[in-house]
mmCIF file of C-alpha atoms and ligand atoms in Angstrom:
data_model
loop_
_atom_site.group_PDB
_atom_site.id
_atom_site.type_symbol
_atom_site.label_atom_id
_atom_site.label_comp_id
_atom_site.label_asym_id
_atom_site.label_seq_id
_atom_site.Cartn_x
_atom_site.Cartn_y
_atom_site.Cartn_z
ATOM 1 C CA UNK A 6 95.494 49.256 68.467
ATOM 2 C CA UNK A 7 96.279 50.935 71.904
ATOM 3 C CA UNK A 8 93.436 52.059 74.056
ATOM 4 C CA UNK A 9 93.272 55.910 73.768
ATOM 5 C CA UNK A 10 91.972 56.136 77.184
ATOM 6 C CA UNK A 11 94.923 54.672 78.337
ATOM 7 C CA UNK A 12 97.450 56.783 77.704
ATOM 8 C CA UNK A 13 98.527 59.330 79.817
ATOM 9 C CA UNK A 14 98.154 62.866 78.528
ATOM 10 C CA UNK A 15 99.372 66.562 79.677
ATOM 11 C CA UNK A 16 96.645 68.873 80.211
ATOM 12 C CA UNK A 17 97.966 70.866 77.321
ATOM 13 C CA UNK A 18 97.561 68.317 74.546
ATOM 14 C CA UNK A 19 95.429 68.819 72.022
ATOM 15 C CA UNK A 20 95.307 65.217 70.826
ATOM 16 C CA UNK A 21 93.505 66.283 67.633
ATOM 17 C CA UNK A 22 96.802 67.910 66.515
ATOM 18 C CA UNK A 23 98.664 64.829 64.837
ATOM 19 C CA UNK A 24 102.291 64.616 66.785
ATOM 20 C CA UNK A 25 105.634 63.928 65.394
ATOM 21 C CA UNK A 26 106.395 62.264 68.218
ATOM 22 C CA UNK A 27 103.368 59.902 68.009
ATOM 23 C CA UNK A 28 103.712 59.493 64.315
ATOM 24 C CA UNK A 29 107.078 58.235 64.556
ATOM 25 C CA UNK A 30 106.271 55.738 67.579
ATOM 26 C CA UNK A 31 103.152 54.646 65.537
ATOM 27 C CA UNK A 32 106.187 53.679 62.658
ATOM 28 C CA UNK A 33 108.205 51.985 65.540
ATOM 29 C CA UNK A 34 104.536 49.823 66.639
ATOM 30 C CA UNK A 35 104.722 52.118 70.132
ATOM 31 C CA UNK A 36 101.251 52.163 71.639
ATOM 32 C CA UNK A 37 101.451 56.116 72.011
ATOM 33 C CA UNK A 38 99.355 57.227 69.607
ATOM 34 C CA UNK A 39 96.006 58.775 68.864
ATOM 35 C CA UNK A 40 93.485 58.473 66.373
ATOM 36 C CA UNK A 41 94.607 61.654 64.709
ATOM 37 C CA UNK A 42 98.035 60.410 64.834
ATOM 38 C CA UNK A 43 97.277 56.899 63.363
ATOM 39 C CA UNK A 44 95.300 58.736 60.643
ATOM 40 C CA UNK A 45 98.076 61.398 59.561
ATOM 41 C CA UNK A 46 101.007 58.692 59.735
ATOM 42 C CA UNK A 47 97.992 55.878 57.402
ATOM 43 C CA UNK A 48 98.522 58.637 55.075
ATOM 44 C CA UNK A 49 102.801 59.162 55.306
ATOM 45 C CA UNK A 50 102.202 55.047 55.000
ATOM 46 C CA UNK A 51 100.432 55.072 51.640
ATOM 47 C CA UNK A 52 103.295 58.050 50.388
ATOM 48 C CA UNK A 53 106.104 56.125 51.668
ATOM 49 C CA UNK A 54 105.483 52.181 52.680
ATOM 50 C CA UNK A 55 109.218 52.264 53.806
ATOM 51 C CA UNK A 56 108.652 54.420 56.943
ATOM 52 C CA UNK A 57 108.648 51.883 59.628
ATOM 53 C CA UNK A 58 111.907 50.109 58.151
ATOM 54 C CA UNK A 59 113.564 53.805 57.955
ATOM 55 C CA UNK A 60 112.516 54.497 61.432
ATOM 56 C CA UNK A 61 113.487 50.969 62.841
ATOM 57 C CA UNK A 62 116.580 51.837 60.436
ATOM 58 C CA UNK A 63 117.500 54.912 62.566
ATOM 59 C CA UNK A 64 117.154 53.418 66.152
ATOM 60 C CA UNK A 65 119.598 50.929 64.787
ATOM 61 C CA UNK A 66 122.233 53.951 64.248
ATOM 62 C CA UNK A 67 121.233 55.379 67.333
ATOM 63 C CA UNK A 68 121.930 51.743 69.453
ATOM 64 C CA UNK A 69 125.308 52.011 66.980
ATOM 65 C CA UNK A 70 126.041 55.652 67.499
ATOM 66 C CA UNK A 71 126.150 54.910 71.181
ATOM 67 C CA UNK A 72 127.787 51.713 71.286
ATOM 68 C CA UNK A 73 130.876 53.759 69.500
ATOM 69 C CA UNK A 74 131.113 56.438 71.565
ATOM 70 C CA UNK A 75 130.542 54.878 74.642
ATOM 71 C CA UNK A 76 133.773 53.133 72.851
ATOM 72 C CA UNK A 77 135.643 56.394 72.580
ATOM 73 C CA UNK A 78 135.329 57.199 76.536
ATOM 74 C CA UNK A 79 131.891 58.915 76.024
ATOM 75 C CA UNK A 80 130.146 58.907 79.526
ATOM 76 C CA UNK A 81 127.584 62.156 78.966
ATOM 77 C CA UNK A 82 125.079 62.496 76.541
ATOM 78 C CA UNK A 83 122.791 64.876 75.359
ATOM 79 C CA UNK A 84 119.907 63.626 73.417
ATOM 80 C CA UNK A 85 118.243 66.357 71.826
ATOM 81 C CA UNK A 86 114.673 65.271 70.377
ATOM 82 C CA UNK A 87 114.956 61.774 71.482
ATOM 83 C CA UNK A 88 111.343 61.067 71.387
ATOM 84 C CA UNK A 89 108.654 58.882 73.133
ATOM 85 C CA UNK A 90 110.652 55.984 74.815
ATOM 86 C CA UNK A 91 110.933 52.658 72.951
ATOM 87 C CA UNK A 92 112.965 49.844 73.137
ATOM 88 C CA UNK A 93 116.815 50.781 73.002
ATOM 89 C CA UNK A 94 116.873 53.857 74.188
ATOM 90 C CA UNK A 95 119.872 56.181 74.663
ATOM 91 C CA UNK A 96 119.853 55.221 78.389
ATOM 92 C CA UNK A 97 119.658 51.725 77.998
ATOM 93 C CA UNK A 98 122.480 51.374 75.787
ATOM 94 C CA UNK A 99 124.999 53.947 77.472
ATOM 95 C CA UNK A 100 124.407 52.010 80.839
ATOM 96 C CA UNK A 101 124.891 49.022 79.871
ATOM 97 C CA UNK A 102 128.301 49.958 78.691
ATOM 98 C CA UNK A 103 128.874 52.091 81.246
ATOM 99 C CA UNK A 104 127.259 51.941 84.924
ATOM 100 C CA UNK A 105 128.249 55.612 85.353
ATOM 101 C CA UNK A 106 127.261 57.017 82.342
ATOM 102 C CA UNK A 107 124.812 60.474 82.583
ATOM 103 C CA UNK A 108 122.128 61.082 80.299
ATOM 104 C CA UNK A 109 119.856 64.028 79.315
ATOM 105 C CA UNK A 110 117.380 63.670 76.995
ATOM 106 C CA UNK A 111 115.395 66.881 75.836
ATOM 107 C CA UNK A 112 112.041 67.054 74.163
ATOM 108 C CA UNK A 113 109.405 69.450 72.828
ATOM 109 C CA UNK A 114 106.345 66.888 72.738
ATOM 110 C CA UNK A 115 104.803 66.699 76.125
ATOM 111 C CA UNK A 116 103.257 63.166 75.660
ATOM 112 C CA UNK A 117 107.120 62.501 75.163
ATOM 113 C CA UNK A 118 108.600 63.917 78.022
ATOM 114 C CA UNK A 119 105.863 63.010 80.485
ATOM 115 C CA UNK A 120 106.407 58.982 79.336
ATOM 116 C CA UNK A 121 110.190 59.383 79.642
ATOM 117 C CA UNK A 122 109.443 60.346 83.253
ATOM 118 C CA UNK A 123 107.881 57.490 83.955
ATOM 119 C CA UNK A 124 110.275 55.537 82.302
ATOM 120 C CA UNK A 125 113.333 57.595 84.026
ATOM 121 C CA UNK A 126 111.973 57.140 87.570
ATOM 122 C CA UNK A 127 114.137 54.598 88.880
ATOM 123 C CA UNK A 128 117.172 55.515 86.476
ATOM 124 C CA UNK A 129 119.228 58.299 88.814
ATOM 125 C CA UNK A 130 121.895 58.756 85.763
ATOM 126 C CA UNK A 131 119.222 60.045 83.463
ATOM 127 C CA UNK A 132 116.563 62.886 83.276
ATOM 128 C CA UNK A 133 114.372 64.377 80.380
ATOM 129 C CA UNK A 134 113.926 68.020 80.085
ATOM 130 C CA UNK A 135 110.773 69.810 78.407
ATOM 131 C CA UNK A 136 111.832 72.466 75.906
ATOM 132 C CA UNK A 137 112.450 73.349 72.299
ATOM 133 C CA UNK A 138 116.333 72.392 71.222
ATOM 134 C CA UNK A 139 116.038 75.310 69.081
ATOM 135 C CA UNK A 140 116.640 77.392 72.498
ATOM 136 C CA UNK A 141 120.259 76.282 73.122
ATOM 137 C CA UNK A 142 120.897 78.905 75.518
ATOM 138 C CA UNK A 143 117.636 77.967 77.709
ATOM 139 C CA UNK A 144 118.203 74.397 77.457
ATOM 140 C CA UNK A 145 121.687 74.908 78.693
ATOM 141 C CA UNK A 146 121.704 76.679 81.790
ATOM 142 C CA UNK A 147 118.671 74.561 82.711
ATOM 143 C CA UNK A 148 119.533 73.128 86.501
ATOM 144 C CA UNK A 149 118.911 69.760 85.018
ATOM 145 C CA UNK A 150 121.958 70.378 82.550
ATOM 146 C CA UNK A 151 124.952 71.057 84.874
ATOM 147 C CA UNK A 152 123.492 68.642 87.529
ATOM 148 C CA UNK A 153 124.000 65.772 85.011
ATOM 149 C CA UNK A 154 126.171 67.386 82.742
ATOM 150 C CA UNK A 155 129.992 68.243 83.169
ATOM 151 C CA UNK A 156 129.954 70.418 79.227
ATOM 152 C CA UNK A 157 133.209 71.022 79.820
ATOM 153 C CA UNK A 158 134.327 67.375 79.187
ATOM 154 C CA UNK A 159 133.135 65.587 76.388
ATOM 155 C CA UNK A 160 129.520 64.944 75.910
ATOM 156 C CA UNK A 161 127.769 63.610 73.075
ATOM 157 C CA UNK A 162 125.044 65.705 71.513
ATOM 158 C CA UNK A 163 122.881 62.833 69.714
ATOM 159 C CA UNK A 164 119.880 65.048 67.208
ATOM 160 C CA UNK A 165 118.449 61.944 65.362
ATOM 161 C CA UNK A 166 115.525 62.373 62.925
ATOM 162 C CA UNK A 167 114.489 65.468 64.463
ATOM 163 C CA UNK A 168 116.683 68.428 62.572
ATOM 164 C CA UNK A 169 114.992 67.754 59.528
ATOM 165 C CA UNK A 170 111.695 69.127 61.788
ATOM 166 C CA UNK A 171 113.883 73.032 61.943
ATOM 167 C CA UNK A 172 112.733 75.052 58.807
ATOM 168 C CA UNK A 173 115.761 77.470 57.425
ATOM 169 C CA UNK A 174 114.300 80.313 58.905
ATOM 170 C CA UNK A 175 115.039 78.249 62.194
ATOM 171 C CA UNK A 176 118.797 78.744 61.345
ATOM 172 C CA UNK A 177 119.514 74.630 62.009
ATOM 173 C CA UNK A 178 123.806 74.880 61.325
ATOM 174 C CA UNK A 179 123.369 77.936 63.884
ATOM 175 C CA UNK A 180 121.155 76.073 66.539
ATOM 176 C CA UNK A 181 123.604 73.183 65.944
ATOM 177 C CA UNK A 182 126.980 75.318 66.212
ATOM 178 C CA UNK A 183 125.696 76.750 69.630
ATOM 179 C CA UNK A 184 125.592 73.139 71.369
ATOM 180 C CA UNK A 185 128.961 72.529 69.610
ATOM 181 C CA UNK A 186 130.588 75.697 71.278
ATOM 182 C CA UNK A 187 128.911 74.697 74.643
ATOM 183 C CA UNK A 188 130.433 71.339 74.953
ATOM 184 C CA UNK A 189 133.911 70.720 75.598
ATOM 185 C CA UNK A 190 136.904 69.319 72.954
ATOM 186 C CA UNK A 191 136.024 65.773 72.444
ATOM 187 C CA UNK A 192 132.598 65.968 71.733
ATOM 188 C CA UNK A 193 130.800 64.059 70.002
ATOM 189 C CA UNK A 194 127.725 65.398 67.154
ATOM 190 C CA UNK A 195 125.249 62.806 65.720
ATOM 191 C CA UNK A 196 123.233 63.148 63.566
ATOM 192 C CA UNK A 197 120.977 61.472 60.855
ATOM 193 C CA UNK A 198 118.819 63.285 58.433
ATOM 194 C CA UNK A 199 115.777 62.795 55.976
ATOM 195 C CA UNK A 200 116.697 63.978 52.148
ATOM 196 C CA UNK A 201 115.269 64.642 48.956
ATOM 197 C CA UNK A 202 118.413 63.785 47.152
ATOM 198 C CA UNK A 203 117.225 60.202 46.423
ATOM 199 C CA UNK A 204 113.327 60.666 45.877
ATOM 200 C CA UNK A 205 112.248 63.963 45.582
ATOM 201 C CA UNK A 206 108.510 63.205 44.791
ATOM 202 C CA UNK A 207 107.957 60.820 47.134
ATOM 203 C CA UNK A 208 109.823 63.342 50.207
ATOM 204 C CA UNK A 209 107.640 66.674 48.586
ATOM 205 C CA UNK A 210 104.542 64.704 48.970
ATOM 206 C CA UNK A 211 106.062 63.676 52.677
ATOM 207 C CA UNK A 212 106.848 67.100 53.546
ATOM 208 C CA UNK A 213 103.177 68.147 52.437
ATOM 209 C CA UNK A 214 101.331 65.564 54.641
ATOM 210 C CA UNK A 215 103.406 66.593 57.423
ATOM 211 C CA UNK A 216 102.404 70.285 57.142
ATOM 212 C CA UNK A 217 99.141 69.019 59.226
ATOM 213 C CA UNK A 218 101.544 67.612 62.117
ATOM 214 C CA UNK A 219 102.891 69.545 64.792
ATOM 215 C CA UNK A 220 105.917 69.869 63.302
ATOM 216 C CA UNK A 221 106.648 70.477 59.756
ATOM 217 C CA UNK A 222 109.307 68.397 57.739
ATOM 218 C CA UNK A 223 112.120 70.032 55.447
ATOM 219 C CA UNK A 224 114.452 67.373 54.177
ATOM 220 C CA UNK A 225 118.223 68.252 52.842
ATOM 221 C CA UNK A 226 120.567 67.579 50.460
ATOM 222 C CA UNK A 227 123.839 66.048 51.337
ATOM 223 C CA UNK A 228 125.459 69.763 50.842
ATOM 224 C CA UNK A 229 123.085 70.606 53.558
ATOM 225 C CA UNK A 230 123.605 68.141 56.092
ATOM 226 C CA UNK A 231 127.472 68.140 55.683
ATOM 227 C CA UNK A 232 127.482 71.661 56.924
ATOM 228 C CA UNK A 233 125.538 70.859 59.711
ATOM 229 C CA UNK A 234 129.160 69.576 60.931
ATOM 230 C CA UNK A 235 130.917 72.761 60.391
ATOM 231 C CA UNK A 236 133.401 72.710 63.226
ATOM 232 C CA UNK A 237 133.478 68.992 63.424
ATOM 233 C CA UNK A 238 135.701 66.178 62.038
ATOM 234 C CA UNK A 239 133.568 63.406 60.626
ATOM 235 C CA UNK A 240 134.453 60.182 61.898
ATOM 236 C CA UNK A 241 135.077 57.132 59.785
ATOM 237 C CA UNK A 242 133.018 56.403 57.078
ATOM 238 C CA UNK A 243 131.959 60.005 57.121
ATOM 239 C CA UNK A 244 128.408 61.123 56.069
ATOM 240 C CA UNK A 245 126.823 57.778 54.783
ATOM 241 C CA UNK A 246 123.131 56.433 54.004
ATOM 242 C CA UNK A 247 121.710 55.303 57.069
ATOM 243 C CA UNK A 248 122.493 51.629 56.804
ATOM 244 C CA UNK A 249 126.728 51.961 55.581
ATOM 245 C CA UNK A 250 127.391 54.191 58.926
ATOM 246 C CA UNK A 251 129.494 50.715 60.746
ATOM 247 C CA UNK A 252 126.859 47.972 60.221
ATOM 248 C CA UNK A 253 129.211 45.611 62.296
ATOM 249 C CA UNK A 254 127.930 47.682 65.593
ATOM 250 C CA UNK A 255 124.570 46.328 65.005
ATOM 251 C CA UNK A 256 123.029 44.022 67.358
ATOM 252 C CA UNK A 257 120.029 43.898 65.639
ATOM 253 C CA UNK A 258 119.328 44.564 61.314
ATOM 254 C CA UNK A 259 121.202 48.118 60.465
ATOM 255 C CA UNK A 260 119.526 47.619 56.602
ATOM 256 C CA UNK A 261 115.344 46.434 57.849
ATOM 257 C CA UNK A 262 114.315 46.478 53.991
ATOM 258 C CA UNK A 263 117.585 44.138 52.853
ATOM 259 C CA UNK A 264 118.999 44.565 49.759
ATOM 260 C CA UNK A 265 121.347 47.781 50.473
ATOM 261 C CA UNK A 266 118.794 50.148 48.819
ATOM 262 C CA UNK A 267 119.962 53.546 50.175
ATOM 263 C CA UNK A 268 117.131 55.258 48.115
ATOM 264 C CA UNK A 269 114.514 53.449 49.968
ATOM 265 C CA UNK A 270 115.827 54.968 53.304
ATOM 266 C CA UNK A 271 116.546 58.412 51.913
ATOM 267 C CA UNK A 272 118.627 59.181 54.765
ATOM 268 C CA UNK A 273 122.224 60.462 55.932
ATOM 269 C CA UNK A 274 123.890 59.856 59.446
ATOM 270 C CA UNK A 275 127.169 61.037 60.891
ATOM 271 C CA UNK A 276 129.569 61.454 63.454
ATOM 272 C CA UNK A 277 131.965 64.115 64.098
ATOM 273 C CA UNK A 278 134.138 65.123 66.786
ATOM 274 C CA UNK A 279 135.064 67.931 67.941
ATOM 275 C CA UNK A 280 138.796 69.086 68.050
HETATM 276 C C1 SAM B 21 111.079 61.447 64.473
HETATM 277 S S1 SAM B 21 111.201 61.686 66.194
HETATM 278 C C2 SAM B 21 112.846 61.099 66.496
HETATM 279 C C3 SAM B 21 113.042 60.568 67.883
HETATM 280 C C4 SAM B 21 114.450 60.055 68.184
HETATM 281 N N1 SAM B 21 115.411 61.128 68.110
HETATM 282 C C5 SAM B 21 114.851 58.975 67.214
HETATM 283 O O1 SAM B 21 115.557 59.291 66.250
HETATM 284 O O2 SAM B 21 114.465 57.828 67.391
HETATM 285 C C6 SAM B 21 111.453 63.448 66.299
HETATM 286 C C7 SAM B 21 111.349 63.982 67.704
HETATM 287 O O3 SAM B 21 111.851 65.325 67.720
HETATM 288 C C8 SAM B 21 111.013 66.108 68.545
HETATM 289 N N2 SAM B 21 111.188 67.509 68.149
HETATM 290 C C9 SAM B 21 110.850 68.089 66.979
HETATM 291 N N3 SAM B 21 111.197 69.388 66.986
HETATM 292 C C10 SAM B 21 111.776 69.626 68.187
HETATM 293 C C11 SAM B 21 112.342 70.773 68.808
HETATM 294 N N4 SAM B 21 112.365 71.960 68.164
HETATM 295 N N5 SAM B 21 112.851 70.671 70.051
HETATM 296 C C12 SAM B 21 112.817 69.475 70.708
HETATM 297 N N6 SAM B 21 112.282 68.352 70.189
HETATM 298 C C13 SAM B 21 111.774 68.421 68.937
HETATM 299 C C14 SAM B 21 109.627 65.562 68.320
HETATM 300 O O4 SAM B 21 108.757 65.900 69.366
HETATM 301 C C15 SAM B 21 109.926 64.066 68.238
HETATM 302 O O5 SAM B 21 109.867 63.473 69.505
#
């Protein structure tokens, strides 16, 4: 258990407000967590004993994700609710492809930004910026963006585990269009997804827990998540359960839980580009 004491927090944390953020590094076994964290995600644990496997599950297509576009002459990315920093991170894996890759990772949480500064300090090709992806238009024009970012060559726009946090008043295919129309042909969308399609009791009772976090969950069907990539060819395999999107990038365990249960991960990922 981390000491709380420890852990650097903004002045405008309320750290009795459980955090998506530090939920989902409590899953990973971060050490950025409080005690109202630990005792919101004990409860997502007893709903759904899977989580950490799902979440180590979905850095695993991230570290994939990456390692394929970075294949396809990807050198920008824009990771938009990327989280607290944990081991693989966006960064890590672009440069280490590619020395002279550029990264921007963007972040609502402040506990999350403020540890990807630290983290960021001696990386020059990467920066985090504070703000709401739900704001394309601010996040864009932010100085941050067109020092790092060329938009109009390709960039890929990485949204992993965190559109499933937009309700539909939120508008999530429009929020998701206007980074599309922003970046130039060749870009890249990722993208993976929580659903109901496979377990709808266990998600409802999810989605219920997490109306006490900061951020409220609102898992979609397959239907949904496809047209999240309106204006986007999906890359082969398409939209898949988390663990069939090209296992053989793996460097690590693309399926945690064995056995190829796609129910258990309740989850779909994909990859378009953009004509
Ligand atoms: C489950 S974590 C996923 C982190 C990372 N993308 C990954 O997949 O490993 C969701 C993240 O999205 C962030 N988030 C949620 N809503 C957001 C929003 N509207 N704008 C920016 N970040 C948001 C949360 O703060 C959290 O860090």
């Amino acid at each position: 258990m981390p000491d709380d004491h420890a852990i650097e927090v903004p002045d405008e944390v309320d750290i009795e407000r459980p955090s998506a953020a530090r939920m989902y590094d409590y899953y990973l076994g971060g050490s950025c967590h409080f005690a109202a964290d630990r005792t919101l995600a004990a409860e997502i644990l007893r709903a759904w004993p899977d989580m950490p496997a799902i979440a180590r599950a979905n850095r695993d297509f991230l570290h994939r994700a990456v390692r394929y576009l970075s294949g396809q002459g990807v050198d920008q990315f824009l990771d938009l609710g990327a989280g607290i920093p944990t081991a693989g991170n966006t960064h890590d894996i672009a440069l280490s492809l590619n020395p002279d890759a550029r990264i921007v990772y963007v972040d609502v949480d402040p506990v999350a930004v403020a540890h990807s500064t630290v983290i960021l300090q001696d990386v020059p090709n990467a920066t985090v910026v504070h703000a709401d992806l739900r704001e394309p238009a601010s996040i864009l024009t932010r100085s941050e963006v067109p020092s790092f970012l060329d938009l109009s060559r390709p960039v890929g726009v990485i949204m992993l585990a965190v559109l499933h946090f937009l309700t539909e008043e939120d508008d999530a295919p429009g929020v998701v269009a206007a980074y599309r129309e922003a970046t130039g042909p060749g870009s890249f969308l990722v993208v993976s997804h929580g659903t109901l399609d496979y377990m709808p009791a266990q998600a409802r009772q999810a989605e219920g827990v997490y109306q006490r976090a900061s951020h409220r969950l609102n898992f979609r069907s397959r239907a949904q998540v496809l047209g999240l990539f309106d204006g986007y060819e999906l890359e082969p395999p398409g939209l898949v359960d988390i663990i069939h999107w090209r296992p053989e990038l793996s460097a690590d365990e693309p399926d945690p839980l064995g056995g190829g249960d796609v129910a258990r991960y309740s989850g779909y990922v994909a990859v378009g580009r953009k004509a």
